Every structure is written in structure tokens, then in C-alpha cells.
Short mmCIF file of C-alpha atoms in Angstrom, two decimals:
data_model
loop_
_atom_site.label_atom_id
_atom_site.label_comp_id
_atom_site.label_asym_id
_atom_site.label_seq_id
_atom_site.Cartn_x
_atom_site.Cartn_y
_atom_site.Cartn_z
CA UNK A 1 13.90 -12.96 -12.44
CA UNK A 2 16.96 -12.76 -10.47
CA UNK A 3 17.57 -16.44 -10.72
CA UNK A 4 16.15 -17.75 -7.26
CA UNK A 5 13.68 -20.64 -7.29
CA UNK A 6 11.78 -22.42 -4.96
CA UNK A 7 12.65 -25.61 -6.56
CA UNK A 8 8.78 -26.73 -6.69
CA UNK A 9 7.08 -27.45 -9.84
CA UNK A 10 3.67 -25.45 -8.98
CA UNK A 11 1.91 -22.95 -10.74
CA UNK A 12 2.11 -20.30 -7.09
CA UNK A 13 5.77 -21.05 -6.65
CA UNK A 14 6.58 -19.89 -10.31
CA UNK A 15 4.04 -16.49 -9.72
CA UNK A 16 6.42 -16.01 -6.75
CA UNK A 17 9.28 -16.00 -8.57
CA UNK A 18 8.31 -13.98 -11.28
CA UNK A 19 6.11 -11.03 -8.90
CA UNK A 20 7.08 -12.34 -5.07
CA UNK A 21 10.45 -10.39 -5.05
CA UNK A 22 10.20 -6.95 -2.32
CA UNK A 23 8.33 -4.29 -3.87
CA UNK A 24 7.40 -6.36 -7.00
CA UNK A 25 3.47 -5.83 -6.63
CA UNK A 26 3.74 -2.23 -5.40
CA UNK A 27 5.43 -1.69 -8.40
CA UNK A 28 2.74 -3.18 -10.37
CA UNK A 29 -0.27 -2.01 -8.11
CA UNK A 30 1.03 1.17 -9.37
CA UNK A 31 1.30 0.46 -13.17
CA UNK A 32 -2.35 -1.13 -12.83
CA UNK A 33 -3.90 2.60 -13.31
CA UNK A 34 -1.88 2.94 -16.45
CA UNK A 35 1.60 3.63 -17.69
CA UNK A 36 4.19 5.28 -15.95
CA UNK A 37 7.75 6.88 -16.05
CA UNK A 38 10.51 6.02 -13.94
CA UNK A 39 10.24 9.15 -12.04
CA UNK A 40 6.24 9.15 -11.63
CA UNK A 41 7.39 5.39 -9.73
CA UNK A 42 9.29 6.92 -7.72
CA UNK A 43 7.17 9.35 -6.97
CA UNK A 44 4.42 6.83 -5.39
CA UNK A 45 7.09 4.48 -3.82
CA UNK A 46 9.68 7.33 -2.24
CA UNK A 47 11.19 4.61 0.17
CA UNK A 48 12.14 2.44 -2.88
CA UNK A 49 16.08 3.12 -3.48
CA UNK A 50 16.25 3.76 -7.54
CA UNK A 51 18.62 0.38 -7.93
CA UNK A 52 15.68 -1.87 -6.63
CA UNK A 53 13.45 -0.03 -8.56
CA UNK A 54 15.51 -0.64 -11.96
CA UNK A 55 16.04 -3.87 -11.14
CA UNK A 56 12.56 -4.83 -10.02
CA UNK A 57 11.76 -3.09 -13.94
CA UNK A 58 13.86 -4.89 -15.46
CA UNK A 59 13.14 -8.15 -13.72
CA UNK A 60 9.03 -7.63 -14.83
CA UNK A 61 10.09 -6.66 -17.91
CA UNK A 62 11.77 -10.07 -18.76
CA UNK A 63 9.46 -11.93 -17.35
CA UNK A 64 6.62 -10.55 -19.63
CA UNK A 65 5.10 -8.49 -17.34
CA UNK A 66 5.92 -5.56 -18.27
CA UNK A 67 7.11 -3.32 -21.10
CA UNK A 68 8.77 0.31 -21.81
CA UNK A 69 6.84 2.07 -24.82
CA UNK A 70 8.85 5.42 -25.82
CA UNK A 71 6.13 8.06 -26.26
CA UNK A 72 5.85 10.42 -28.90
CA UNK A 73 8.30 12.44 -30.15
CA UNK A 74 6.89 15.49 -28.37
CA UNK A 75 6.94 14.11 -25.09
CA UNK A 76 9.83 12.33 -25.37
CA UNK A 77 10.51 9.87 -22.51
CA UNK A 78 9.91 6.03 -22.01
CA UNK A 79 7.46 5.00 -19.66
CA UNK A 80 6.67 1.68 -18.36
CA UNK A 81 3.42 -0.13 -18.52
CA UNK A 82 1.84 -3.25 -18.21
CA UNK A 83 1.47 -5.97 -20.51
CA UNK A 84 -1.58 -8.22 -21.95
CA UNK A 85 -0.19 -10.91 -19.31
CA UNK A 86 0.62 -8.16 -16.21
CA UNK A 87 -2.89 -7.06 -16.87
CA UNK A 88 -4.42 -10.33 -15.88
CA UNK A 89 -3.01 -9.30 -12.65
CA UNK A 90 -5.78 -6.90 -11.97
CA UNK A 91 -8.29 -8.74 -10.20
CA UNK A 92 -5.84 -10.77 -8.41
CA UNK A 93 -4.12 -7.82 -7.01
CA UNK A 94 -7.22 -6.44 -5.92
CA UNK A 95 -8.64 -9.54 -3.97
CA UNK A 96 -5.30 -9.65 -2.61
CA UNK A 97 -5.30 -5.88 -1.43
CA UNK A 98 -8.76 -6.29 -0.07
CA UNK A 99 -7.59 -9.54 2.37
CA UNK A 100 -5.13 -7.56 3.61
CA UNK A 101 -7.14 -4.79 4.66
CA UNK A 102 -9.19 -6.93 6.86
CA UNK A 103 -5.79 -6.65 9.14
CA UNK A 104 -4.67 -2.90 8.60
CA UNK A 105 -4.34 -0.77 11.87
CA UNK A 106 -4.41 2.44 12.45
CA UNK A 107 -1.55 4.13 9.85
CA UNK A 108 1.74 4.88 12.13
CA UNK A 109 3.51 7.80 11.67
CA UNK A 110 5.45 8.08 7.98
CA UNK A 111 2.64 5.86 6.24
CA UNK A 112 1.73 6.99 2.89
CA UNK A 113 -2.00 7.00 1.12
CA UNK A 114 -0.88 7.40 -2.41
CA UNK A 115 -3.27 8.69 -5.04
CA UNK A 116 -2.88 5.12 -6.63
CA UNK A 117 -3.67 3.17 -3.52
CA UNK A 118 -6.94 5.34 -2.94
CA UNK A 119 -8.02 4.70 -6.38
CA UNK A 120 -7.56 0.98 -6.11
CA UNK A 121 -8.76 0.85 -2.80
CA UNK A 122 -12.14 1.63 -3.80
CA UNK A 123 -12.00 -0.75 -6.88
CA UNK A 124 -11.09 -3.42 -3.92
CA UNK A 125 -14.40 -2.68 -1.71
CA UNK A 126 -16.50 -1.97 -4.30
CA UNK A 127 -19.71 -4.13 -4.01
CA UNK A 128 -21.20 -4.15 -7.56
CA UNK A 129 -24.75 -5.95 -5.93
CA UNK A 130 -25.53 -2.88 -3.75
CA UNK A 131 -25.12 -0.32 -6.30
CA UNK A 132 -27.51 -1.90 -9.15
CA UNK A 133 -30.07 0.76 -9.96
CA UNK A 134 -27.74 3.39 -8.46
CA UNK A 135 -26.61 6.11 -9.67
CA UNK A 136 -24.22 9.11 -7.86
CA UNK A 137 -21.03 10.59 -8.04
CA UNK A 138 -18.78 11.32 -5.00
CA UNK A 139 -15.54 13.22 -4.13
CA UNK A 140 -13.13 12.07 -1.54
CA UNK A 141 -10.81 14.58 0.05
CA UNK A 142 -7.57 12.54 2.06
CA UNK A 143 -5.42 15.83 2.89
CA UNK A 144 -3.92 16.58 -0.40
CA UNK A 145 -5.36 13.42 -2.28
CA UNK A 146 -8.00 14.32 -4.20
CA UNK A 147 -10.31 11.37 -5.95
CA UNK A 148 -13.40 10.99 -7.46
CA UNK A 149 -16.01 8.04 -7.74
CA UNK A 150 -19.00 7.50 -9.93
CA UNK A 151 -21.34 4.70 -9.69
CA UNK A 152 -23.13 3.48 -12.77
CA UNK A 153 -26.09 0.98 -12.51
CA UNK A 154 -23.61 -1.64 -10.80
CA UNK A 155 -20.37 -0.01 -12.50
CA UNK A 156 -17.41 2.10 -10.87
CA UNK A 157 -14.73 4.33 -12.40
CA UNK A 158 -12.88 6.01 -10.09
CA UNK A 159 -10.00 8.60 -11.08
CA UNK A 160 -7.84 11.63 -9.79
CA UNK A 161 -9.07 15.00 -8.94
CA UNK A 162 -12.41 16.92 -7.69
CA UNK A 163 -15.88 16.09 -9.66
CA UNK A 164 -17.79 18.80 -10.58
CA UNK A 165 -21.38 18.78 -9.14
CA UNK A 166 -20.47 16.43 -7.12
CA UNK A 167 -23.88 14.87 -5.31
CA UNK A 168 -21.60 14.19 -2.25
CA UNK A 169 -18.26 15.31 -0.74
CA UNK A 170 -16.27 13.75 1.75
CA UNK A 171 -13.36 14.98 3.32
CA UNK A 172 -11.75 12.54 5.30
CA UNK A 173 -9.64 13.18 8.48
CA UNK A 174 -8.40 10.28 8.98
CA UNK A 175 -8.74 6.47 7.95
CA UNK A 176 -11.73 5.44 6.48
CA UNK A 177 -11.32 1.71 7.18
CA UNK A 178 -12.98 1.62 10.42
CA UNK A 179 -16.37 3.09 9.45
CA UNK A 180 -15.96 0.85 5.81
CA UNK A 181 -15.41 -2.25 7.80
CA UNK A 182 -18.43 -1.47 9.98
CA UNK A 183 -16.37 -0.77 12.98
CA UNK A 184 -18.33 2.86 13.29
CA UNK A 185 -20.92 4.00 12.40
CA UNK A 186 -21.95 6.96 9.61
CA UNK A 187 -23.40 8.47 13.38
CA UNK A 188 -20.00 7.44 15.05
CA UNK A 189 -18.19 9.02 12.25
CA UNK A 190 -19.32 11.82 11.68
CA UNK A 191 -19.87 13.13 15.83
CA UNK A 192 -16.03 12.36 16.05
CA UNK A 193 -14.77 14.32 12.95
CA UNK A 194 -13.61 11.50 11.52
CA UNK A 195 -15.46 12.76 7.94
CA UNK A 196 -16.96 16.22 6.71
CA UNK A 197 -19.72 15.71 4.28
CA UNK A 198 -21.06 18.21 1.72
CA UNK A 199 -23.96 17.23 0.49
CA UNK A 200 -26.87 14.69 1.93
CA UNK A 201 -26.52 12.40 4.57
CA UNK A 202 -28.01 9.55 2.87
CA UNK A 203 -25.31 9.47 0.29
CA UNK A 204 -23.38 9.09 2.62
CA UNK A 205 -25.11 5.76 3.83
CA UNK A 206 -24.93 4.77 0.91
CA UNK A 207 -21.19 5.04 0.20
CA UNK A 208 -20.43 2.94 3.19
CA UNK A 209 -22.71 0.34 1.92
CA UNK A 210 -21.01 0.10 -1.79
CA UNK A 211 -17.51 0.33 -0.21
CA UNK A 212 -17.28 -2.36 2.01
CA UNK A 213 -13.96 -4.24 4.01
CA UNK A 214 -15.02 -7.83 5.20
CA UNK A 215 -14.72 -7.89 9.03
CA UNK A 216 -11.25 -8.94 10.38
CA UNK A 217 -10.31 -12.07 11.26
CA UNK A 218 -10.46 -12.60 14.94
CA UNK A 219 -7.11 -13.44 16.88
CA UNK A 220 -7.33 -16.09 19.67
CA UNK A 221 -3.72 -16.10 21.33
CA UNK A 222 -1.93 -15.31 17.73
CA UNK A 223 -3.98 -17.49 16.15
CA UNK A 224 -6.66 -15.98 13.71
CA UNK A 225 -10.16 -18.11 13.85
CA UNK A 226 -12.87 -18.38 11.67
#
């Protein structure tokens, strides 16, 4: 902590001050995947100057959120990672990304899709009812990011890199959110270019049903509405 309270005795006010600070959660959406060096940080947070990012470390790491663990000898380094207690930050990190995708625009120019945000993104809009009894493994292609889903009988792992055998491709040309909030249509999609399958259609149905973004919340003169 860097010493700044709120001053309130309240269980949000104290998870504020020990995660609210700028760049706090990125830095822990990305240690959420598993550990990390310093330099594989920076890596997926390049507008993060490398004194915030030690100090944001360091702050974590006092608070009990996270720790360094020196690997072995052979590789030599420290890398950061989370702890028992960081870890319980999972699911709230993920409800948390998913609310605020119900508001994302179109990317502006110098937005980055990290590998890391992909990954999570489909942990976020995973529906675990809709994919009970199903079974299929997809690869997502965002420009250079390379992913890969499988769905188990209600179970997701989702990881870096190309699946082999694949039963569906997708390349992506663009964001996905409209077509997984049910802004477009699979038709929609695909006759504008948005997406590139390989492999059956259907699939491709049924990705859009398993991944799903809650429609937005509707904005009446700045105010949003239920």
C-alpha cells in the first residue's frame, strides 16, 4: 500500500486500497494465467512506465497478494506470481471484466488485445449451462494472437497457441464483441468479413452461444437504465 486510505471502515474500501491503485488489476489480470517475470509484465502492459510497475509489485507483494519465487537454478530469474489470497481474486476479476464489456466500443487506434486478455476473455463469457453435453475444440486467430479453446461436458480450458485438429477455426478480423453480445449475427458476421471460419458452420453457432456478453446497458441522456 502506498499509505492512502479512504478513512472508512468497510470491507470494499480496504480491497481498494490494497488492488484500487492505477494498473493494480491489470497487473494481476495478468498474473491470473500464472507466474510471470518482470519483463514478460512488461511485455503485456507496454504503456506501464517500469517505476509504476515496481512499485505496483511491491505494493501487492506487501499486501499479500503477491509473491516473487526464484526459479531453478537453470533458469535463473525471479518471477512473480500470485498468492493463495490473490488467487481468490479470480472470479471476481472475471465478473468484473465481463461488466465492463457490456460498455466496450469499437477499439481506437493503439488499443492492445493481449494474449492474456483473450484468454480471460473467454473464461469471462463462458456459459457453462449451454455447453453441458458438449464437446469441441476451437482455434481463434486475432492477427498475431493465437488461442485455443476446448469445451468439456460444461468445462473450459483455454490456452496459447493453434490446436491441432481443430473441429473449428476462426480467424477474426476484427472485434468479436458485437456478434458475442448478439449485436450481429453468425449471417451478419460472416457476409461482412468480420470472421473466417474453417471448419462447419454450426460450430460456429455454437461458439457464439457458449461465449456470451450480456447486452449493454441502455443510456437515456447519460444516464444508463435498466
Amino acid at each position: 500500500m502506498n499509505g492512502r486510505t479512504y478513512g472508512q471502515y468497510c470491507g470494499l474500501a480496504r480491497a481498494l486500497e490494497l488492488i484500487g491503485e492505477r494498473w493494480g488489476m491489470l497487473v494481476i489480470r495478468d498474473l491470473v494465467l500464472g507466474p510471470k517475470r518482470f519483463t514478460d509484465l512488461q511485455h503485456g502492459l507496454p504503456r506501464i512506465p517500469a517505476s509504476i510497475l515496481s512499485s505496483r509489485l511491491n505494493e501487492l507483494e506487501r499486501a499479500g497478494v503477491v509473491r516473487r519465487r526464484v526459479l531453478p537454478q537453470l533458469d535463473a530469474g525471479v518471477v512473480y506470481e500470485l498468492t493463495e489470497y490473490g488467487g481468490e481474486l479470480e472470479p471476481i476479476l472475471l465478473q468484473l471484466g465481463l461488466w465492463g464489456a457490456r460498455s466496450l466500443g469499437e477499439p481506437t487506434a493503439g488499443d492492445m488485445f493481449t494474449l492474456d486478455a483473450a484468454i480471460l476473455s473467454l473464461y469471462a463469457t463462458f456459459r457453462a449451462e449451454f455447453a453441458v453435453g458438449v464437446r469441441a475444440s476451437y482455434e481463434l486467430r486475432y492477427g498475431p494472437v493465437t488461442l485455443h479453446a476446448l469445451v468439456d461436458d460444461g468445462a473450459l480450458k483455454a490456452a496459447e497457441g493453434s490446436y491441432s485438429d481443430a473441429d473449428l477455426v476462426i480467424e477474426s478480423r476484427g472485434s468479436l464483441r458485437p456478434l458475442m453480445a448478439g449485436e450481429l449475427t453468425t449471417q451478419e458476421a460472416l457476409d461482412s468479413g468480420l470472421v473466417g471460419l474453417i471448419g462447419p458452420r454450426d460450430l460456429f453457432e455454437r461458439f457464439v452461444q457458449l461465449f456470451h456478453i450480456p447486452a449493454p446497458p441502455q443510456l437515456v441522456e447519460g444516464l444508463a437504465v435498466r
